[in-house]
Amino acid sequence: MFYYIFSGLLGVINMILWGLYGDLLVEEFNVLKIFRSFLIGTLWSVLLFITNPDLPLFIVALVVISLERVTTEIYKALIRVEDQNKYKIPSDLNIKVSHKWKLISGLFLILMLGILIYSIEIPMNKIYLSLIVGILIALGGMMKDAPFEGFDLIKFFRSPIVAIVFGAVLLILFPAISGKFFLLAIAGGERIISEFYKKIFRGRIPGKFK
């Protein structure tokens, strides 16, 4: 279990560094955000170990990245109470319902995610899975960004292309990985590559704040 937690937190540190790179340009450092990501990463790493203690540690790191990102986005959209005026794109997705129902919905979604990770299998062709992951990520980004920045066709197809290429590499390296962990690992790898592309390769200043 220690190796799972260590690998998962290495993956989470990658996401923390990207977050710090964007946030520290306009916000003061907040250690609670770091602790939140570490706590989420640790909990998911433990659940992964309980679910399958024989996963390659590289896959563990990628899967935990994916689960931590999903959990954090649910937390921001439905659980956290925060002034949204500082954001160019609201982190709460502009969901106009009472906080009580948002809180219940957020906790329910996280619980369901854990149950699905523990109990389901996905016996689908893994190349198809790669495409599905990429399209889902692209659709999620489009629904969040397009109402405020407009639809960008090139940006939309970036995630599916990255997911298919990364999925093909994973399929060569880890052909025996089950479908659900393969799917989550692709999502984690896509996040690493896309963040690197946006913030380092293109040198784009993060723009979620006004």
Short mmCIF file of C-alpha atoms in Angstrom, two decimals:
data_model
loop_
_atom_site.label_atom_id
_atom_site.label_comp_id
_atom_site.label_asym_id
_atom_site.label_seq_id
_atom_site.Cartn_x
_atom_site.Cartn_y
_atom_site.Cartn_z
CA MET A 1 0.00 0.00 0.00
CA PHE A 2 2.90 2.36 0.74
CA TYR A 3 4.11 2.08 -2.86
CA TYR A 4 0.60 2.80 -4.15
CA ILE A 5 0.31 5.91 -1.99
CA PHE A 6 3.81 7.05 -2.95
CA SER A 7 3.12 6.57 -6.68
CA GLY A 8 -0.29 8.21 -6.45
CA LEU A 9 1.11 11.25 -4.67
CA LEU A 10 3.90 11.58 -7.25
CA GLY A 11 1.18 11.85 -9.86
CA VAL A 12 -0.79 14.34 -7.77
CA ILE A 13 2.34 16.49 -7.29
CA ASN A 14 2.45 16.89 -11.06
CA MET A 15 -1.05 18.42 -11.00
CA ILE A 16 -0.23 20.53 -7.93
CA LEU A 17 2.73 22.09 -9.72
CA TRP A 18 0.60 23.02 -12.73
CA GLY A 19 -1.96 24.53 -10.37
CA LEU A 20 0.66 26.54 -8.51
CA TYR A 21 2.08 27.78 -11.80
CA GLY A 22 -1.29 29.24 -12.72
CA ASP A 23 -2.61 30.34 -9.34
CA LEU A 24 0.46 32.01 -7.83
CA LEU A 25 0.41 34.61 -10.61
CA VAL A 26 -2.71 36.12 -9.07
CA GLU A 27 -3.34 34.46 -5.68
CA GLU A 28 -1.44 34.01 -2.44
CA PHE A 29 -0.08 30.56 -1.67
CA ASN A 30 -2.64 28.40 0.17
CA VAL A 31 -1.25 25.28 1.84
CA LEU A 32 -4.79 23.93 2.35
CA LYS A 33 -5.12 23.42 -1.41
CA ILE A 34 -1.95 21.30 -1.36
CA PHE A 35 -3.25 19.31 1.61
CA ARG A 36 -6.60 18.80 -0.16
CA SER A 37 -4.94 17.29 -3.23
CA PHE A 38 -2.66 15.08 -1.10
CA LEU A 39 -5.62 13.84 0.94
CA ILE A 40 -7.68 13.05 -2.18
CA GLY A 41 -4.71 11.33 -3.81
CA THR A 42 -4.03 9.24 -0.70
CA LEU A 43 -7.64 8.09 -0.39
CA TRP A 44 -7.85 7.06 -4.04
CA SER A 45 -4.47 5.28 -3.81
CA VAL A 46 -5.73 3.22 -0.86
CA LEU A 47 -8.94 2.32 -2.71
CA LEU A 48 -6.92 1.28 -5.76
CA PHE A 49 -4.77 -0.98 -3.60
CA ILE A 50 -7.88 -2.57 -2.09
CA THR A 51 -9.40 -3.00 -5.55
CA ASN A 52 -6.29 -4.37 -7.28
CA PRO A 53 -2.97 -4.64 -5.37
CA ASP A 54 -1.06 -5.81 -8.47
CA LEU A 55 -1.25 -2.75 -10.74
CA PRO A 56 2.00 -1.38 -12.22
CA LEU A 57 2.97 1.70 -10.20
CA PHE A 58 3.13 3.87 -13.33
CA ILE A 59 -0.52 3.01 -13.97
CA VAL A 60 -1.33 3.78 -10.33
CA ALA A 61 0.15 7.27 -10.69
CA LEU A 62 -1.84 7.98 -13.88
CA VAL A 63 -5.10 6.62 -12.45
CA VAL A 64 -4.73 8.67 -9.26
CA ILE A 65 -4.11 11.81 -11.33
CA SER A 66 -7.37 11.16 -13.16
CA LEU A 67 -9.38 10.45 -10.01
CA GLU A 68 -7.92 13.43 -8.15
CA ARG A 69 -8.79 15.76 -11.04
CA VAL A 70 -12.37 14.49 -11.28
CA THR A 71 -12.85 14.71 -7.52
CA THR A 72 -11.39 18.21 -7.37
CA GLU A 73 -13.62 19.42 -10.20
CA ILE A 74 -16.68 17.99 -8.43
CA TYR A 75 -15.53 19.70 -5.23
CA LYS A 76 -15.11 23.05 -6.97
CA ALA A 77 -18.40 22.85 -8.85
CA LEU A 78 -20.69 21.47 -6.18
CA ILE A 79 -19.17 21.42 -2.69
CA ARG A 80 -16.96 24.50 -2.28
CA VAL A 81 -18.47 27.88 -1.49
CA GLU A 82 -16.34 30.61 -3.07
CA ASP A 83 -16.71 34.07 -4.57
CA GLN A 84 -16.70 33.53 -8.35
CA ASN A 85 -16.12 37.17 -9.35
CA LYS A 86 -12.37 36.64 -9.67
CA TYR A 87 -12.79 33.96 -12.33
CA LYS A 88 -13.10 34.48 -16.06
CA ILE A 89 -14.66 31.02 -16.25
CA PRO A 90 -16.61 30.20 -13.05
CA SER A 91 -15.26 27.16 -11.22
CA ASP A 92 -18.77 26.32 -10.00
CA LEU A 93 -19.95 25.97 -13.63
CA ASN A 94 -22.67 28.54 -12.97
CA ILE A 95 -24.95 25.89 -11.45
CA LYS A 96 -27.89 27.81 -9.98
CA VAL A 97 -29.32 25.56 -7.25
CA SER A 98 -29.15 25.77 -3.47
CA HIS A 99 -25.84 24.83 -1.87
CA LYS A 100 -27.54 22.06 0.10
CA TRP A 101 -28.49 20.22 -3.11
CA LYS A 102 -25.12 20.93 -4.71
CA LEU A 103 -23.39 19.47 -1.65
CA ILE A 104 -25.57 16.35 -1.68
CA SER A 105 -25.02 15.93 -5.44
CA GLY A 106 -21.25 16.37 -5.13
CA LEU A 107 -20.85 13.85 -2.33
CA PHE A 108 -23.11 11.40 -4.18
CA LEU A 109 -21.05 11.67 -7.37
CA ILE A 110 -17.79 11.06 -5.48
CA LEU A 111 -19.33 8.07 -3.68
CA MET A 112 -20.60 6.63 -6.97
CA LEU A 113 -17.18 7.10 -8.54
CA GLY A 114 -15.63 5.05 -5.74
CA ILE A 115 -18.27 2.31 -6.07
CA LEU A 116 -17.76 2.13 -9.84
CA ILE A 117 -13.97 1.90 -9.48
CA TYR A 118 -14.37 -0.92 -6.96
CA SER A 119 -17.07 -2.92 -8.72
CA ILE A 120 -17.25 -2.48 -12.51
CA GLU A 121 -15.22 -3.81 -15.40
CA ILE A 122 -15.12 -2.36 -18.92
CA PRO A 123 -14.52 -5.17 -21.46
CA MET A 124 -14.34 -2.80 -24.45
CA ASN A 125 -11.72 -2.57 -27.19
CA LYS A 126 -8.99 -0.37 -25.73
CA ILE A 127 -8.51 1.76 -28.83
CA TYR A 128 -12.22 2.59 -28.69
CA LEU A 129 -11.78 3.37 -25.01
CA SER A 130 -8.98 5.81 -25.85
CA LEU A 131 -11.21 7.63 -28.32
CA ILE A 132 -14.12 7.73 -25.85
CA VAL A 133 -11.89 9.17 -23.11
CA GLY A 134 -10.57 11.86 -25.44
CA ILE A 135 -14.05 12.86 -26.62
CA LEU A 136 -15.41 12.98 -23.05
CA ILE A 137 -12.53 15.23 -21.95
CA ALA A 138 -13.06 17.45 -24.99
CA LEU A 139 -16.81 17.69 -24.34
CA GLY A 140 -16.21 18.55 -20.69
CA GLY A 141 -13.79 21.30 -21.63
CA MET A 142 -16.14 22.62 -24.29
CA MET A 143 -19.11 22.82 -21.91
CA LYS A 144 -16.99 24.65 -19.35
CA ASP A 145 -15.10 27.05 -21.64
CA ALA A 146 -17.21 27.61 -24.77
CA PRO A 147 -19.93 29.77 -23.12
CA PHE A 148 -17.19 32.25 -22.09
CA GLU A 149 -14.45 31.84 -24.73
CA GLY A 150 -16.31 30.48 -27.76
CA PHE A 151 -15.87 27.10 -29.46
CA ASP A 152 -12.38 26.26 -30.75
CA LEU A 153 -12.36 23.30 -33.17
CA ILE A 154 -8.59 22.71 -32.94
CA LYS A 155 -8.69 22.82 -29.14
CA PHE A 156 -11.64 20.39 -29.14
CA PHE A 157 -9.82 17.70 -31.16
CA ARG A 158 -6.56 18.02 -29.21
CA SER A 159 -7.73 15.79 -26.35
CA PRO A 160 -9.05 12.93 -28.56
CA ILE A 161 -5.79 12.89 -30.56
CA VAL A 162 -3.63 12.92 -27.42
CA ALA A 163 -5.78 10.20 -25.83
CA ILE A 164 -5.55 7.88 -28.86
CA VAL A 165 -1.76 8.27 -29.17
CA PHE A 166 -1.19 7.88 -25.43
CA GLY A 167 -3.61 4.94 -25.33
CA ALA A 168 -1.68 3.19 -28.11
CA VAL A 169 1.56 3.59 -26.15
CA LEU A 170 -0.07 2.26 -22.97
CA LEU A 171 -1.51 -0.68 -24.90
CA ILE A 172 1.99 -1.64 -26.06
CA LEU A 173 3.54 -1.24 -22.60
CA PHE A 174 0.70 -2.67 -20.50
CA PRO A 175 -1.51 -4.88 -22.71
CA ALA A 176 -2.99 -6.82 -19.77
CA ILE A 177 -4.38 -3.84 -17.84
CA SER A 178 -8.15 -4.05 -17.33
CA GLY A 179 -10.40 -1.65 -19.17
CA LYS A 180 -11.39 0.61 -16.26
CA PHE A 181 -7.78 1.23 -15.19
CA PHE A 182 -6.72 1.65 -18.81
CA LEU A 183 -9.45 4.29 -19.29
CA LEU A 184 -8.45 6.21 -16.16
CA ALA A 185 -4.74 5.98 -16.96
CA ILE A 186 -5.34 7.52 -20.40
CA ALA A 187 -7.25 10.38 -18.80
CA GLY A 188 -4.38 10.99 -16.37
CA GLY A 189 -1.79 10.89 -19.14
CA GLU A 190 -3.85 13.26 -21.29
CA ARG A 191 -3.90 15.79 -18.42
CA ILE A 192 -0.09 15.70 -18.08
CA ILE A 193 0.50 16.11 -21.82
CA SER A 194 -2.14 18.80 -22.33
CA GLU A 195 -0.93 20.87 -19.37
CA PHE A 196 2.65 20.62 -20.62
CA TYR A 197 1.56 21.65 -24.11
CA LYS A 198 -0.47 24.65 -22.95
CA LYS A 199 1.84 26.03 -20.29
CA ILE A 200 5.35 25.04 -21.38
CA PHE A 201 5.41 24.19 -25.09
CA ARG A 202 3.15 27.10 -26.06
CA GLY A 203 4.25 29.26 -23.14
CA ARG A 204 0.66 30.37 -22.57
CA ILE A 205 -0.05 32.32 -19.39
CA PRO A 206 -2.91 30.56 -17.56
CA GLY A 207 -6.12 32.49 -18.06
CA LYS A 208 -8.82 31.22 -15.69
CA PHE A 209 -8.76 34.46 -13.69
CA LYS A 210 -10.05 37.85 -14.76
#
